[in-house]
Amino acid sequence: MADLERHDYDVVVIGAGGAGLRAAIEAHERGARTAVVCKSLLGKAHTVMAEGGIAAAMGNVYPEDNWRVHFRDTMRGGKMLNHWRMAQLHAQEAPARVRELEDWGALFDRTPDGLISQRDFGGHRYARLAHVGDRTGLELIRTLQQRTVALGIDVFMECTVTRLLTADDGAISGAFAYRRDSGQFLAFRAPAVVLATGGIGKSYTVTSNSWEYTGDGHSLALAAGASLINMEFLQFHPTGMVWPPSVRGILVTESVRGDGGVLKNAAGNRFMFDYIPDYFRKETAETEEEADRWYTDKKNNRRPPELLPRDEVARAINSEVKADRGSPHGGVFLDIASRRDADYVQKRLPSMYHQFKELAEVDITAEAMEVGPTCHYVMGGVEVHPETAAASVTGLFAAGEVAGGMHGSNRLGGNSLSDLLVFGRRAGTAAAGHAASAPAAALSETALAEAETAALAPFGRQGGENPYTVQHDLQEAMNSLVGIIRTAAEVEQALERIAELKVRVQALTVAGGRHYNPGWHLALDLPHMLRVSECVARAALERQESRGGHTREDFPGPREEWGQLNVLCTLFGDGIGLHRKPLPGMPPELAEIFEESG
Amino acid sequence: MSYEANLRVWRGDADGGELQDFTVTVNEGEVVLDILHRLQATQTPDLAVRWNCKAGKCGSCSAEVNGRPRLMCLTRMGTFEPDESITITPLRAFPVVRDLVTDVSYNYDKAREMPPFVPPERDADGNHRMQQIDVERSQEFRKCIECFLCQDVCHVVRDHEDNKPAFAGPRYLMRLAELDMHPLDGVDRRRLAQDHFGLGMCNITKCCSEVCPEGIKITDNALIPMKERVVDRKYVPPTWLGNAIRRRRQ
Amino acid sequence: MTALAPEGTGAPGRARLAARTLRSDRWWLQPLITVSVLVAFIVYSTVRAFENANYFAEPYISPFYSPCITTACEGNTFPELFDGPAFLTPALYILIVPLGFRLTCYYYRKAYYRAFWLSPPACAVAEPHAKYTGETRFPLLFQNLHRYFFYAGLVFNVILTYDALLAFRNAEGEWFHMGLGTLVLLTNAVLLWLYSLSCHSCRHIVGGRLVHFSRHPVRYKAWTFVSKLNPKHMQYAWISLVFVAFTDLYVRLLATGAIDDPRFF
Ligand SMILES: Cc1cc2nc3c(=O)[nH]c(=O)nc-3n(C[C@H](O)[C@H](O)[C@H](O)COP(=O)(O)OP(=O)(O)OC[C@H]3O[C@@H](n4cnc5c(N)ncnc54)[C@H](O)[C@@H]3O)c2cc1C
Ligand code: SF4
Ligand code: SF4
Ligand code: FES
Ligand code: FES
């Protein structure tokens, strides 16, 4: 193939978010020739949107905090379905990963002693989120980006990987991609590939996620022979914007609640007091007075119920709206205006202030916001080895949102950014180590030709399906049938729709040429979206209980036997195969932590 | 509440192009980017537009709306009259890739030229200590979302292609100021700012500050203070004169 | 529509668009106002500078002619240091400093680069020049000396404040009297202080050049104070400019007897 651009590396990192960049930095520092490939421009990945902070038990604000408490909070937030070893490594290593960012130029907000300041977030017992106002993700990605540039790591911007390439023995040999601007194809030969492609939320109508979140990494991993874990668990963030319609789903950071904002229904009641689950009753305030005291005196008071883990709050809002106690545009009210003075709000939440002002013409220092649940994060992802982030395919690694296991059935706020750093670094180390011992195999020319033919197929068809319409139909199906609250009948219906959409995807047609053609790009993303949506639906049907980010109306409440099981998805011909896998056992010294505190 | 808006969108590539007229439905609360997405979904599936977050956080969707550099996801349709025709063009300081997408590699090249941050040793307990008042100035500059609107509007390069090699643009001159004010950084970049990155080309006419969607006071808080710092280093009269004479002699 | 500007927005590779700007608002209004006000000021001050008369009306001296330091001066607000030839108007050697101060002022630079030199006339409106080197060469390189004009400007502020204090006298030279003119001179002095203290060089000198504010609490306070004034520097620049001219006009009107100074006490 003459017009194919070819590159040779030791490690190719797919994704330039926090996980990808951290992995690349580490691989480079360990001597691997490293490249980063990403769909957008450098610095625009989803990580840039993260607001609240990075969870790390540094103990700068509460010296009582330590990794064990963080570990406990993470496991309880995930309803004990997390891989214990991942949660442990995460809690232990996060503080060092955050401090290291300062060596690369990051400027976090400070405590009076000059240390990194930490803020409160749902599900975390102590104020633990290192932050910069409400633009922490920007600080994180910019710091890593600047470090990447300073080290001279090669970055392929606006390149989309469409296939992973494997050798005869099934091990990774490289990746196939196209340049979004020119349509030029590229082949990377590399013995180690790190997936850091983020999430899948674009398959939903109401989402905080961008066009990039089409689940490419999940789907590429499946196609290469890896398995996905926990795909039924999607996090619906309780507070997304609901009005005007064009901004529906855009995130309203949890820091609004961490900094004093409360949820109210149409009658003005703080309804969260009616939704405190038994599981969290002991650590949650029972009266508004106690909840309000907590902001200033955390030792002697319990947390306000607004700061329960996200799944609880999202379900509560959903119920209020269903019971007709919602706000005019189908959400509930999030009020910080009546509780904190305008200066405080502007200082602590500048970008939220800006966002509501610009997009909804609402002044959050004077009025309440209208909010409702929005699809935000996928807990499920590539099943990886906790220490090395290695997938079951030799030479394939995964870190960040695309990896599964760390967050169990529900992720705590702030635990993603720390996850990116901890496991991004681990993936970089392991990938560089693997590359040093395993030379890359030659790329199969037939496989490359096949990849190219598949990528160009939509140009060859005439009068078929419009990719934008197919995407829209998929989003509708997932949003209405595999949303926050699920039933077997609806999920089955979704699977039928997905089956129809799979057929329609075979007939996608695109107009125009190969130069920066979004219609074509979408046509190539759609098969990934469908494959991943199918995983979500099938796993959701399989798990007959409600837990974390998976709520079955027909099976309310958690069930003992499901608390010991993960659902795994693998590719099975053209469809998705499922199997159940028992959770790894937790060693007694960790299990103790949960007994200590009940 | 919906109405039909008249849009004039530039379509083409480096070889040529033109403004094309479209009529598109607009609903309440929508922004320019929504309208372009509707155009893609219904009329021009291959219309090239760059975007990511649609919430003013990533700085991808930069273009010029009625001749002004803007983020399309933060430009509400409500700010125009329903019968007004709205002109949308790509950034005019950079080479065009296709339609509304431009090649912004100028900016990434400048970023690569920046001498990196150099920290001191950490304190014995593994922390760096900094006071809030010492980090605030640089924090303002770190709000930058790299939308490159300031780079686009700055006449030094917008109107003078030949200045591009010698001028880093407001975003990167601000980066120099950020590092110069960073409480931990150990490198003096003042000479470099003037001699290599072209701070002297800036004539402080403030268009960068006018367009910055983050409201960063680029000129007042970064460029002018940086010019003053350069004066400290380079233009204190006796030394300046001395250097000038020495240079003459050589 | 004008032809493509090959050195700028019409450079090869950029989107083909002939228009110099696609702005549909009245972007030319701002530069027009700037030109009008500045030209009016220049004309007025030149005329006044060469008039060499009517700048003193007991107890007020016009800011254009203060400090008047030669024997040829009207009034006696300042020690007479030289034997001055009557034809050399004091305004000529006095105005150099405020002129230099304002000419190198960061705000005025913006204003005249835009309005007079059209570089650029307004944001996203192409400038007419083929070449541009900014402030990298002679003579604009000397803009970097602004802070020295700032220091000199401070001296003048002190003198004009002193003039305002002298204005608390009556025609007989007795203290603790006041007229409308006193108020005018006082306001003028205050505005000049606001203009000078909000100066960017001032902001740098008092504290801006520090890296660690926390180690210099007093200078941090000073910097914070100047930083509060600094965003209004443009407003102070205009108001003080207009008011200086007005103060001069007021003194002239008194000196020519066109009006009488209302005395308060
Ligand atoms: C609005 C919002 C706020 C959030 N706030 C917080 C918070 O406060 N705290 C917290 O901990 N978490 C937060 N999160 C979650 C967190 O930001 C994300 O989970 C995390 O940033 C994901 O990082 P990542 O590195 O895995 O992937 P991303 O940052 O999403 O990066 C994915 C990368 O992969 C690339 N990519 C994808 N597919 C391909 C392909 N086929 N070929 C090539 N490249 C590809 C993309 O271009 C991109 O560069 C928030 C999320 C959102 C949306
Ligand atoms: S102030 Fe300087 S950097 Fe900013 S736009 Fe004007 S000339 Fe460019
Ligand atoms: S400084 Fe402002 S305008 Fe310039 S790139 Fe950054 S955010 Fe955009
Ligand atoms: S799309 Fe991110 S800033 Fe507009
Ligand atoms: S007087 Fe205007 S900046 Fe100094």
Coordinates of N, CA and C in Angstrom, one line a residue, chain A residues 114-285:
Chain A
G114 N 0.5 26.4 53.1 CA 1.2 26.4 51.8 C 1.1 25.0 51.2
L115 N 0.3 24.1 51.7 CA 0.2 22.8 51.1 C -0.9 22.8 50.1
I116 N -1.1 21.6 49.4 CA -2.2 21.5 48.5 C -3.5 21.5 49.2
S117 N -4.4 22.3 48.9 CA -5.7 22.4 49.6 C -6.6 21.2 49.1
Q118 N -7.5 20.7 49.9 CA -8.3 19.6 49.6 C -9.8 19.9 49.9
R119 N -10.7 19.5 49.0 CA -12.1 19.8 49.2 C -13.0 18.6 49.4
D120 N -14.2 18.8 49.9 CA -15.1 17.7 50.2 C -15.8 17.3 48.9
F121 N -16.1 16.0 48.8 CA -16.9 15.5 47.7 C -17.7 14.3 48.2
G122 N -18.7 14.0 47.5 CA -19.6 12.9 47.9 C -18.9 11.6 48.1
G123 N -19.2 10.9 49.2 CA -18.7 9.6 49.5 C -17.3 9.6 50.1
H124 N -16.6 10.7 50.1 CA -15.3 10.7 50.8 C -15.5 11.2 52.2
R125 N -14.9 10.4 53.1 CA -15.1 10.8 54.5 C -14.5 12.1 54.9
Y126 N -13.3 12.4 54.3 CA -12.6 13.6 54.6 C -12.5 14.5 53.4
A127 N -12.2 15.8 53.6 CA -11.9 16.6 52.5 C -10.6 16.1 51.9
R128 N -10.7 15.7 50.6 CA -9.6 15.0 50.1 C -9.3 15.3 48.6
L129 N -10.1 16.2 48.0 CA -9.8 16.4 46.6 C -8.9 17.6 46.4
A130 N -7.7 17.3 45.9 CA -6.8 18.4 45.5 C -7.4 19.0 44.3
H131 N -7.4 20.4 44.3 CA -8.2 21.0 43.2 C -7.6 22.4 42.9
V132 N -8.1 22.9 41.8 CA -7.8 24.3 41.4 C -9.2 24.9 41.0
G133 N -9.7 25.7 41.9 CA -11.1 26.2 41.7 C -12.0 25.1 41.2
D134 N -12.7 25.2 40.1 CA -13.4 24.1 39.6 C -13.0 23.8 38.2
R135 N -11.6 23.9 38.0 CA -11.1 23.5 36.7 C -9.9 22.6 36.9
T136 N -10.0 21.6 37.7 CA -8.9 20.8 38.1 C -8.4 19.9 36.9
G137 N -9.4 19.5 36.1 CA -9.0 18.7 34.9 C -8.1 19.4 34.0
L138 N -8.4 20.7 33.8 CA -7.6 21.6 32.9 C -6.2 21.6 33.5
E139 N -6.1 21.8 34.7 CA -4.7 21.9 35.3 C -4.0 20.6 35.1
L140 N -4.7 19.5 35.3 CA -4.1 18.2 35.2 C -3.6 17.9 33.8
I141 N -4.5 18.2 32.8 CA -4.1 17.8 31.5 C -3.1 18.8 30.9
R142 N -3.1 20.1 31.3 CA -2.1 21.0 30.9 C -0.8 20.7 31.4
T143 N -0.7 20.3 32.7 CA 0.5 19.9 33.3 C 1.2 18.7 32.6
L144 N 0.3 17.7 32.3 CA 0.9 16.5 31.7 C 1.2 16.8 30.2
Q145 N 0.4 17.7 29.6 CA 0.7 18.1 28.2 C 2.0 18.8 28.1
Q146 N 2.3 19.7 29.0 CA 3.5 20.5 29.0 C 4.7 19.6 29.3
R147 N 4.5 18.6 30.2 CA 5.5 17.7 30.5 C 5.8 16.8 29.2
T148 N 4.8 16.4 28.6 CA 4.9 15.5 27.4 C 5.7 16.3 26.3
V149 N 5.4 17.6 26.1 CA 6.0 18.4 25.1 C 7.5 18.6 25.5
A150 N 7.7 18.9 26.8 CA 9.1 19.1 27.3 C 10.0 17.9 27.1
L151 N 9.4 16.7 27.2 CA 10.2 15.5 27.0 C 10.4 15.1 25.5
G152 N 9.6 15.8 24.7 CA 9.8 15.6 23.2 C 9.1 14.3 22.8
I153 N 8.0 13.9 23.4 CA 7.3 12.7 23.0 C 6.5 13.0 21.7
D154 N 6.5 12.1 20.8 CA 5.8 12.3 19.5 C 4.3 12.2 19.8
V155 N 3.6 13.2 19.3 CA 2.1 13.1 19.4 C 1.5 13.2 18.1
F156 N 0.6 12.3 17.8 CA -0.2 12.3 16.6 C -1.6 12.8 16.9
M157 N -1.8 14.1 16.6 CA -3.1 14.7 16.9 C -4.1 14.4 15.8
E158 N -5.3 14.4 16.2 CA -6.4 14.3 15.2 C -6.2 13.0 14.3
C159 N -5.8 11.9 15.0 CA -5.7 10.6 14.3 C -6.5 9.7 15.1
T160 N -7.3 8.9 14.3 CA -8.2 7.9 15.0 C -7.7 6.5 14.7
V161 N -7.6 5.7 15.7 CA -7.2 4.3 15.6 C -8.5 3.6 15.3
T162 N -8.5 2.8 14.2 CA -9.7 2.0 13.9 C -9.6 0.6 14.2
R163 N -8.3 0.1 14.2 CA -8.1 -1.3 14.5 C -6.8 -1.5 15.3
L164 N -6.8 -2.5 16.2 CA -5.6 -3.0 16.7 C -5.1 -4.1 15.8
L165 N -3.8 -4.2 15.7 CA -3.2 -5.3 14.8 C -2.6 -6.3 15.7
T166 N -2.8 -7.6 15.4 CA -2.2 -8.6 16.2 C -1.4 -9.6 15.3
A167 N -0.4 -10.2 15.9 CA 0.4 -11.2 15.2 C -0.3 -12.5 15.2
D168 N 0.3 -13.5 14.6 CA -0.4 -14.8 14.5 C -0.6 -15.4 15.9
D169 N 0.3 -15.2 16.8 CA 0.0 -15.7 18.1 C -0.9 -14.9 19.0
G170 N -1.6 -14.0 18.4 CA -2.6 -13.2 19.1 C -2.0 -12.0 19.8
A171 N -0.7 -11.9 19.9 CA -0.1 -10.7 20.6 C -0.2 -9.5 19.8
I172 N -0.2 -8.3 20.5 CA -0.3 -7.0 19.8 C 0.9 -6.8 18.9
S173 N 0.6 -6.3 17.7 CA 1.8 -5.9 16.8 C 1.7 -4.5 16.4
G174 N 0.6 -3.8 16.6 CA 0.5 -2.4 16.3 C -0.9 -1.9 16.2
A175 N -1.1 -0.8 15.4 CA -2.4 -0.2 15.3 C -2.6 0.4 13.9
F176 N -3.8 0.5 13.5 CA -4.1 1.1 12.2 C -5.0 2.4 12.4
A177 N -4.6 3.5 11.8 CA -5.3 4.7 12.1 C -5.5 5.6 10.8
Y178 N -6.3 6.6 10.9 CA -6.4 7.5 9.8 C -6.3 8.9 10.4
R179 N -5.7 9.8 9.6 CA -5.6 11.3 10.0 C -7.0 11.9 9.7
R180 N -7.5 12.6 10.7 CA -8.8 13.2 10.5 C -8.8 14.3 9.5
D181 N -7.6 15.1 9.5 CA -7.6 16.2 8.6 C -7.5 15.8 7.1
S182 N -6.6 14.9 6.8 CA -6.3 14.5 5.4 C -7.0 13.2 5.0
G183 N -7.4 12.4 5.9 CA -7.9 11.1 5.6 C -6.8 10.1 5.3
Q184 N -5.6 10.5 5.4 CA -4.4 9.7 5.2 C -4.4 8.5 6.2
F185 N -4.0 7.3 5.8 CA -4.0 6.1 6.7 C -2.6 6.0 7.3
L186 N -2.5 5.5 8.5 CA -1.2 5.3 9.2 C -1.2 3.9 9.8
A187 N 0.0 3.3 9.8 CA 0.2 2.0 10.4 C 1.3 2.2 11.5
F188 N 1.0 1.8 12.7 CA 2.0 1.9 13.8 C 2.4 0.4 14.0
R189 N 3.7 0.2 14.0 CA 4.2 -1.1 14.5 C 4.7 -0.9 15.8
A190 N 4.2 -1.7 16.8 CA 4.7 -1.6 18.2 C 4.3 -2.8 18.9
P191 N 5.2 -3.3 19.8 CA 4.9 -4.5 20.6 C 3.9 -4.2 21.7
A192 N 3.8 -3.0 22.1 CA 3.0 -2.6 23.2 C 2.0 -1.5 22.9
V193 N 0.8 -1.7 23.2 CA -0.2 -0.6 23.0 C -0.9 -0.4 24.3
V194 N -1.0 0.9 24.6 CA -1.8 1.3 25.8 C -3.1 1.9 25.4
L195 N -4.2 1.4 25.8 CA -5.5 2.0 25.5 C -5.8 3.0 26.6
A196 N -6.1 4.2 26.3 CA -6.5 5.2 27.3 C -7.5 6.1 26.6
T197 N -8.5 5.5 26.1 CA -9.5 6.1 25.2 C -10.7 6.7 25.9
G198 N -10.8 6.5 27.2 CA -11.9 7.1 27.9 C -13.2 6.3 27.8
G199 N -14.3 7.0 27.8 CA -15.6 6.3 28.0 C -16.5 6.1 26.8
I200 N -17.8 5.9 27.1 CA -18.8 5.5 26.1 C -20.0 6.4 26.1
G201 N -20.1 7.5 26.8 CA -21.3 8.2 27.1 C -22.0 8.8 25.9
K202 N -21.3 8.9 24.7 CA -22.0 9.5 23.6 C -23.1 8.6 23.0
S203 N -23.2 7.4 23.5 CA -24.4 6.5 23.1 C -25.7 6.9 23.7
Y204 N -25.6 8.0 24.6 CA -26.8 8.4 25.3 C -27.2 9.9 24.8
T205 N -28.5 10.2 24.8 CA -28.9 11.5 24.4 C -28.5 12.6 25.4
V206 N -28.8 12.3 26.7 CA -28.5 13.2 27.8 C -27.2 12.8 28.4
T207 N -26.1 13.5 28.1 CA -24.8 13.1 28.6 C -23.9 14.2 28.8
S208 N -22.9 14.1 29.7 CA -21.9 15.1 29.9 C -20.7 14.9 29.0
N209 N -20.8 13.8 28.2 CA -19.6 13.4 27.4 C -19.6 14.0 26.0
S210 N -18.4 14.1 25.4 CA -18.3 14.7 24.1 C -18.4 13.7 23.0
W211 N -18.2 14.2 21.7 CA -18.3 13.2 20.6 C -17.2 12.2 20.7
E212 N -16.2 12.4 21.4 CA -15.1 11.5 21.4 C -15.5 10.2 22.2
Y213 N -16.5 10.3 23.0 CA -16.8 9.1 23.9 C -17.7 8.1 23.2
T214 N -17.1 7.5 22.1 CA -17.8 6.5 21.4 C -17.3 5.1 21.7
G215 N -16.6 4.9 22.8 CA -16.2 3.6 23.3 C -15.2 2.9 22.4
D216 N -14.4 3.6 21.7 CA -13.5 3.0 20.7 C -12.5 2.0 21.4
G217 N -12.0 2.4 22.6 CA -11.0 1.5 23.2 C -11.7 0.3 23.7
H218 N -12.9 0.4 24.3 CA -13.6 -0.8 24.7 C -13.8 -1.8 23.5
S219 N -14.2 -1.2 22.4 CA -14.5 -2.0 21.3 C -13.2 -2.6 20.6
L220 N -12.2 -1.8 20.5 CA -10.9 -2.3 20.0 C -10.4 -3.4 20.8
A221 N -10.5 -3.3 22.1 CA -10.0 -4.4 23.0 C -10.8 -5.6 22.8
L222 N -12.1 -5.5 22.7 CA -13.0 -6.7 22.4 C -12.5 -7.4 21.2
A223 N -12.3 -6.6 20.1 CA -12.0 -7.1 18.8 C -10.6 -7.8 18.9
A224 N -9.7 -7.3 19.7 CA -8.4 -7.9 19.8 C -8.4 -9.2 20.7
G225 N -9.5 -9.4 21.3 CA -9.7 -10.7 22.1 C -9.7 -10.5 23.6
A226 N -9.7 -9.2 24.1 CA -9.7 -9.0 25.5 C -11.2 -9.0 26.0
S227 N -11.4 -9.0 27.3 CA -12.7 -9.0 27.8 C -13.0 -7.7 28.6
L228 N -14.3 -7.4 28.6 CA -14.8 -6.2 29.3 C -15.5 -6.7 30.6
I229 N -15.3 -5.9 31.6 CA -15.9 -6.2 32.9 C -16.8 -5.1 33.4
N230 N -17.9 -5.5 34.1 CA -18.8 -4.5 34.8 C -19.5 -3.6 33.9
M231 N -19.7 -4.0 32.6 CA -20.3 -3.0 31.7 C -21.7 -2.5 32.0
E232 N -22.4 -3.2 32.9 CA -23.7 -2.8 33.2 C -23.7 -1.5 34.1
F233 N -22.6 -1.2 34.6 CA -22.5 -0.1 35.6 C -22.2 1.2 34.9
L234 N -23.2 2.1 34.7 CA -23.0 3.4 34.2 C -23.3 4.4 35.2
Q235 N -22.4 5.4 35.3 CA -22.7 6.4 36.3 C -23.5 7.5 35.7
F236 N -24.7 7.7 36.2 CA -25.5 8.9 35.9 C -25.2 10.0 36.9
H237 N -24.6 11.0 36.5 CA -24.3 12.1 37.5 C -25.6 12.8 37.8
P238 N -25.8 13.0 39.1 CA -27.1 13.5 39.5 C -27.3 14.9 39.0
T239 N -26.3 15.7 38.8 CA -26.6 17.1 38.4 C -26.0 17.5 37.1
G240 N -26.8 17.3 36.1 CA -26.5 17.9 34.8 C -27.5 19.0 34.5
M241 N -27.1 19.9 33.6 CA -28.1 21.0 33.3 C -29.3 20.4 32.6
V242 N -30.5 21.0 32.8 CA -31.6 20.5 32.0 C -32.2 21.5 31.1
W243 N -31.8 22.8 31.2 CA -32.4 23.8 30.4 C -31.4 24.9 30.1
P244 N -31.4 25.4 28.9 CA -32.3 25.1 27.7 C -31.9 23.8 27.1
P245 N -32.7 23.2 26.2 CA -32.6 21.9 25.7 C -31.2 21.6 25.1
S246 N -30.6 22.7 24.5 CA -29.4 22.4 23.8 C -28.2 22.2 24.7
V247 N -28.4 22.5 26.0 CA -27.3 22.2 26.9 C -27.6 21.1 27.9
R248 N -28.7 20.5 27.6 CA -29.1 19.4 28.5 C -28.0 18.3 28.6
G249 N -27.7 18.0 29.9 CA -26.6 17.0 30.1 C -25.3 17.6 30.5
I250 N -25.0 18.8 30.2 CA -23.8 19.4 30.5 C -23.6 19.4 32.1
L251 N -22.4 19.0 32.5 CA -22.3 18.8 33.9 C -22.3 20.0 34.8
V252 N -22.9 19.8 36.0 CA -22.8 20.8 37.1 C -22.0 20.1 38.2
T253 N -20.9 20.6 38.5 CA -19.9 19.9 39.3 C -20.5 19.6 40.7
E254 N -20.1 18.5 41.2 CA -20.5 18.1 42.6 C -19.9 19.1 43.6
S255 N -18.9 19.8 43.3 CA -18.4 20.8 44.2 C -19.5 21.8 44.7
V256 N -20.5 22.0 43.8 CA -21.5 22.9 44.2 C -22.1 22.4 45.5
R257 N -22.3 21.1 45.6 CA -22.9 20.5 46.9 C -21.8 20.5 47.9
G258 N -20.6 20.1 47.5 CA -19.5 20.1 48.5 C -19.2 21.4 49.2
D259 N -19.5 22.5 48.4 CA -19.3 23.8 48.9 C -20.6 24.4 49.5
G260 N -21.6 23.7 49.7 CA -22.8 24.2 50.5 C -24.1 24.2 49.7
G261 N -24.1 23.8 48.5 CA -25.4 23.8 47.7 C -26.2 22.6 48.1
V262 N -27.6 22.9 48.1 CA -28.5 21.8 48.5 C -29.5 21.5 47.4
L263 N -30.1 20.3 47.4 CA -31.1 20.0 46.4 C -32.5 20.2 47.0
K264 N -33.4 20.8 46.2 CA -34.7 21.1 46.7 C -35.7 20.7 45.6
N265 N -36.9 20.2 46.0 CA -37.9 20.0 45.0 C -38.8 21.2 44.8
A266 N -39.9 21.0 44.0 CA -40.7 22.1 43.7 C -41.3 22.8 44.9
A267 N -41.6 22.0 46.0 CA -42.1 22.5 47.2 C -41.1 23.2 48.1
G268 N -39.8 23.1 47.7 CA -38.8 23.8 48.4 C -38.2 22.9 49.5
N269 N -38.5 21.6 49.5 CA -38.0 20.7 50.5 C -36.7 20.1 50.1
R270 N -35.9 19.9 51.1 CA -34.6 19.2 50.9 C -34.9 17.7 50.9
F271 N -35.3 17.2 49.8 CA -35.9 15.8 49.7 C -34.9 14.7 50.0
M272 N -33.6 15.0 49.9 CA -32.6 14.0 50.0 C -32.7 13.3 51.4
F273 N -33.2 14.0 52.4 CA -33.4 13.4 53.7 C -34.3 12.2 53.7
D274 N -35.2 12.2 52.6 CA -36.1 11.0 52.5 C -35.5 9.9 51.8
Y275 N -34.3 10.0 51.3 CA -33.8 8.9 50.5 C -32.5 8.3 51.0
I276 N -32.3 8.4 52.3 CA -31.0 7.9 52.9 C -31.1 6.4 53.0
P277 N -30.3 5.7 52.3 CA -30.3 4.2 52.4 C -29.7 3.7 53.7
D278 N -30.2 2.6 54.1 CA -29.7 2.0 55.4 C -28.2 1.9 55.4
Y279 N -27.6 1.5 54.2 CA -26.2 1.3 54.1 C -25.4 2.5 54.5
F280 N -25.9 3.7 54.3 CA -25.2 4.9 54.6 C -25.8 5.7 55.8
R281 N -26.8 5.1 56.5 CA -27.5 5.9 57.5 C -26.6 6.3 58.6
K282 N -25.7 5.4 59.0 CA -24.9 5.8 60.2 C -24.0 7.0 60.0
E283 N -23.7 7.3 58.7 CA -22.7 8.4 58.5 C -23.4 9.6 57.8
T284 N -24.7 9.6 57.8 CA -25.4 10.7 57.2 C -26.3 11.5 58.2
A285 N -26.3 12.8 58.0 CA -27.1 13.6 59.0 C -28.6 13.3 58.8

